[in-house]
Short mmCIF file of C-alpha atoms in Angstrom, two decimals:
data_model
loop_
_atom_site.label_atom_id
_atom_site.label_comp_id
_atom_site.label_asym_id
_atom_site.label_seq_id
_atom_site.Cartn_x
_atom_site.Cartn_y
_atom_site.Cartn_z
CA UNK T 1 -181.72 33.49 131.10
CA UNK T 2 -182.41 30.94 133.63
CA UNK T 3 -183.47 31.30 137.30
CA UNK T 4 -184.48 29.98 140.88
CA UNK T 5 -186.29 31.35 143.79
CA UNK T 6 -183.73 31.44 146.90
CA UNK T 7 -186.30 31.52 149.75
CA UNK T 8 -185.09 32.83 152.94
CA UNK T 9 -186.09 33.82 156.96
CA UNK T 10 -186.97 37.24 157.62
CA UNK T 11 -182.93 37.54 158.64
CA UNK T 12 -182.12 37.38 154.51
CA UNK T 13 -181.50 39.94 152.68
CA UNK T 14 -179.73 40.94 149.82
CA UNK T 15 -176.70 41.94 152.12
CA UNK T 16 -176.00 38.18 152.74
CA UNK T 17 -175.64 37.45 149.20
CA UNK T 18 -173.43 40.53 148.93
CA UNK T 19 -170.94 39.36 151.79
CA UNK T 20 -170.12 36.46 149.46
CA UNK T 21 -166.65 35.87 148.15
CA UNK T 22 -167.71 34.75 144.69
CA UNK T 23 -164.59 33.09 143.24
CA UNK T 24 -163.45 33.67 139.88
CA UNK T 25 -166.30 36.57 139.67
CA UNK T 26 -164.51 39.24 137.52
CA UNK T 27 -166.94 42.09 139.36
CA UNK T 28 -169.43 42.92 141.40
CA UNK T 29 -171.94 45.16 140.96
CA UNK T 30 -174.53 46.49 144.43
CA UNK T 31 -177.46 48.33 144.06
CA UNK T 32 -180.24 49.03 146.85
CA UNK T 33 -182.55 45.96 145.66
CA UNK T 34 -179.98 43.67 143.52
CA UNK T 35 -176.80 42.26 143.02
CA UNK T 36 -174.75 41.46 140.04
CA UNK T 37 -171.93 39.24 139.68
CA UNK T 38 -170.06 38.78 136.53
CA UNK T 39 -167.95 36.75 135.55
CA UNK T 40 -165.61 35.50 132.93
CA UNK T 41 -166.69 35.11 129.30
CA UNK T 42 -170.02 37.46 129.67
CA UNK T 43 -171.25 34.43 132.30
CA UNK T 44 -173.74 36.35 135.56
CA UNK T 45 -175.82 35.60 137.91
CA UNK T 46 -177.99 37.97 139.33
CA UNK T 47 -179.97 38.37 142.99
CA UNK T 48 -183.06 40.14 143.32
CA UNK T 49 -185.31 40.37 146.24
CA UNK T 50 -188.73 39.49 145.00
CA UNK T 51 -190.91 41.97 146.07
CA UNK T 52 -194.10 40.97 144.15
CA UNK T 53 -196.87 38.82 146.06
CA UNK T 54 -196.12 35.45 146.09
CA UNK T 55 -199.60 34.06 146.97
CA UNK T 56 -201.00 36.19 144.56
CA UNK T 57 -198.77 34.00 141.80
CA UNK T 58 -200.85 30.66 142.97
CA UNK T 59 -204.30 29.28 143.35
CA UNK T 60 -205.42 29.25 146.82
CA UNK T 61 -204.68 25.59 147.60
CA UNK T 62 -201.62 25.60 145.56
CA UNK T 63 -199.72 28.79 147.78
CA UNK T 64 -200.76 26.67 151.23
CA UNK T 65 -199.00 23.44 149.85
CA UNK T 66 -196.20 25.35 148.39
CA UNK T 67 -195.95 27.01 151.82
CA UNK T 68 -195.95 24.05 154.10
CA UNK T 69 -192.59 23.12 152.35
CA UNK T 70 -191.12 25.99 153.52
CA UNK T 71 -189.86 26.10 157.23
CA UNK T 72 -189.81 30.00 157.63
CA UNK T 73 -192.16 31.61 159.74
CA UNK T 74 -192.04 34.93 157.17
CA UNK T 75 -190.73 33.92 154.56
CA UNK T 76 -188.52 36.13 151.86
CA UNK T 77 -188.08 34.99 148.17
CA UNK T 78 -185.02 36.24 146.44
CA UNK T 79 -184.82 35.55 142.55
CA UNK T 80 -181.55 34.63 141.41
CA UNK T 81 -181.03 34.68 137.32
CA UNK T 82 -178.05 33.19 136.33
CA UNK T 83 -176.33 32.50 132.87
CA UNK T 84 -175.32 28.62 133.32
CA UNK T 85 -176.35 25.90 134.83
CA UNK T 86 -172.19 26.10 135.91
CA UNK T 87 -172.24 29.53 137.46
CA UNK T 88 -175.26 28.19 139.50
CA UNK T 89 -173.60 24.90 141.00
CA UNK T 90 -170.25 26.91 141.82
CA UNK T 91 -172.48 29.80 143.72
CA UNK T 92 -174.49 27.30 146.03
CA UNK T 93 -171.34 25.53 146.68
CA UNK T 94 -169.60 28.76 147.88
CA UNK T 95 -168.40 27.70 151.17
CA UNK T 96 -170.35 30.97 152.50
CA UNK T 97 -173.58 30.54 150.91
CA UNK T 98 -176.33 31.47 153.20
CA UNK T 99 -176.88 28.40 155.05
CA UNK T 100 -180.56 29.07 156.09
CA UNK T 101 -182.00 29.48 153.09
CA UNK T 102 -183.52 26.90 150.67
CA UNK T 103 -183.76 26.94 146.50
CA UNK T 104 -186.92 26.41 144.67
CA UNK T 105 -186.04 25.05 141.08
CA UNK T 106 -189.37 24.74 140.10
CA UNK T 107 -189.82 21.37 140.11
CA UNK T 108 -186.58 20.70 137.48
CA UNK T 109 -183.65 18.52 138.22
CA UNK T 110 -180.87 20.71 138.38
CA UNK T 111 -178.51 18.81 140.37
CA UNK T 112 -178.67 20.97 142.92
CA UNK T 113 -179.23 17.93 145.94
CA UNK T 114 -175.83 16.71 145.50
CA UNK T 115 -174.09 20.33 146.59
CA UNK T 116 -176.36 21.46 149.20
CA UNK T 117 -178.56 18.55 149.84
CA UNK T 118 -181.85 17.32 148.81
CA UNK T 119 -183.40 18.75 152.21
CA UNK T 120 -182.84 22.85 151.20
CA UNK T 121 -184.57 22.09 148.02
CA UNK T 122 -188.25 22.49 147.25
CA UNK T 123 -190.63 20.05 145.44
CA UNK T 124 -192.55 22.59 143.54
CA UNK T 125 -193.58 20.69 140.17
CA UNK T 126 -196.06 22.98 138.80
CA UNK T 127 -197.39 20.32 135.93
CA UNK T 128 -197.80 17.98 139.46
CA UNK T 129 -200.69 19.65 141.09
CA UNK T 130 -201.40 22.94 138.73
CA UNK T 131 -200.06 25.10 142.05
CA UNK T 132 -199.08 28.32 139.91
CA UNK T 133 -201.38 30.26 137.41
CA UNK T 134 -199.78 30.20 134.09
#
């Protein structure tokens, strides 16, 4: 299982992920704090808001320089697992993907920049500046 952080405003929630059309999912499956898409050949992604303390994941100086990249006010992280690097790409370039949110990859080239742009992506590189307790 792979995953990214989909980090949000305080308008996010798990509602706007569930409003999207998700072609070529084969179902979709809704539940108070998730959302689970499947799709052909056992492939899934999954979105979960992340309810756990974010700061409390860093060292101090690490969770202030993680949160300068982030232009939300209140910020709301939302982890979404997914089964392919392919079911990622086609979700983010749904044509109604959440447009105010941004993804944080943690600090791995996904390819991401070239469908949603380099700007809605977040330069966390962990082995960079030791930002997140292991």
């Amino acid at each position: 299982m792979q995953w990214v952080f989909i980090i949000g405003d305080s308008t996010v929630s798990t509602d706007s992920f569930s409003d999207m059309e998700f072609c070529g999912s084969v179902r979709k499956i809704r539940d108070k704090d998730w959302l689970e898409i499947g799709y052909a050949d056992k492939e899934y992604a999954v979105f979960e808001e992340y309810t756990a303390d974010m700061k409390a994941e860093f060292e101090p100086l690490g969770f202030e320089r993680y949160l300068r990249q982030i232009p939300f006010a209140e910020p709301k992280w939302f982890m979404l697992r997914y089964s392919s690097i392919e079911i990622l790409k086609r979700i983010i370039g749904e044509k109604d993907f959440p447009a105010n949110v941004m993804i944080d990859c943690d600090g791995t080239d996904l390819g991401l920049g070239e469908i949603i742009g380099e700007s809605r992506l977040i330069e966390n590189n962990i082995g960079e500046y030791n930002g997140l307790i292991e």
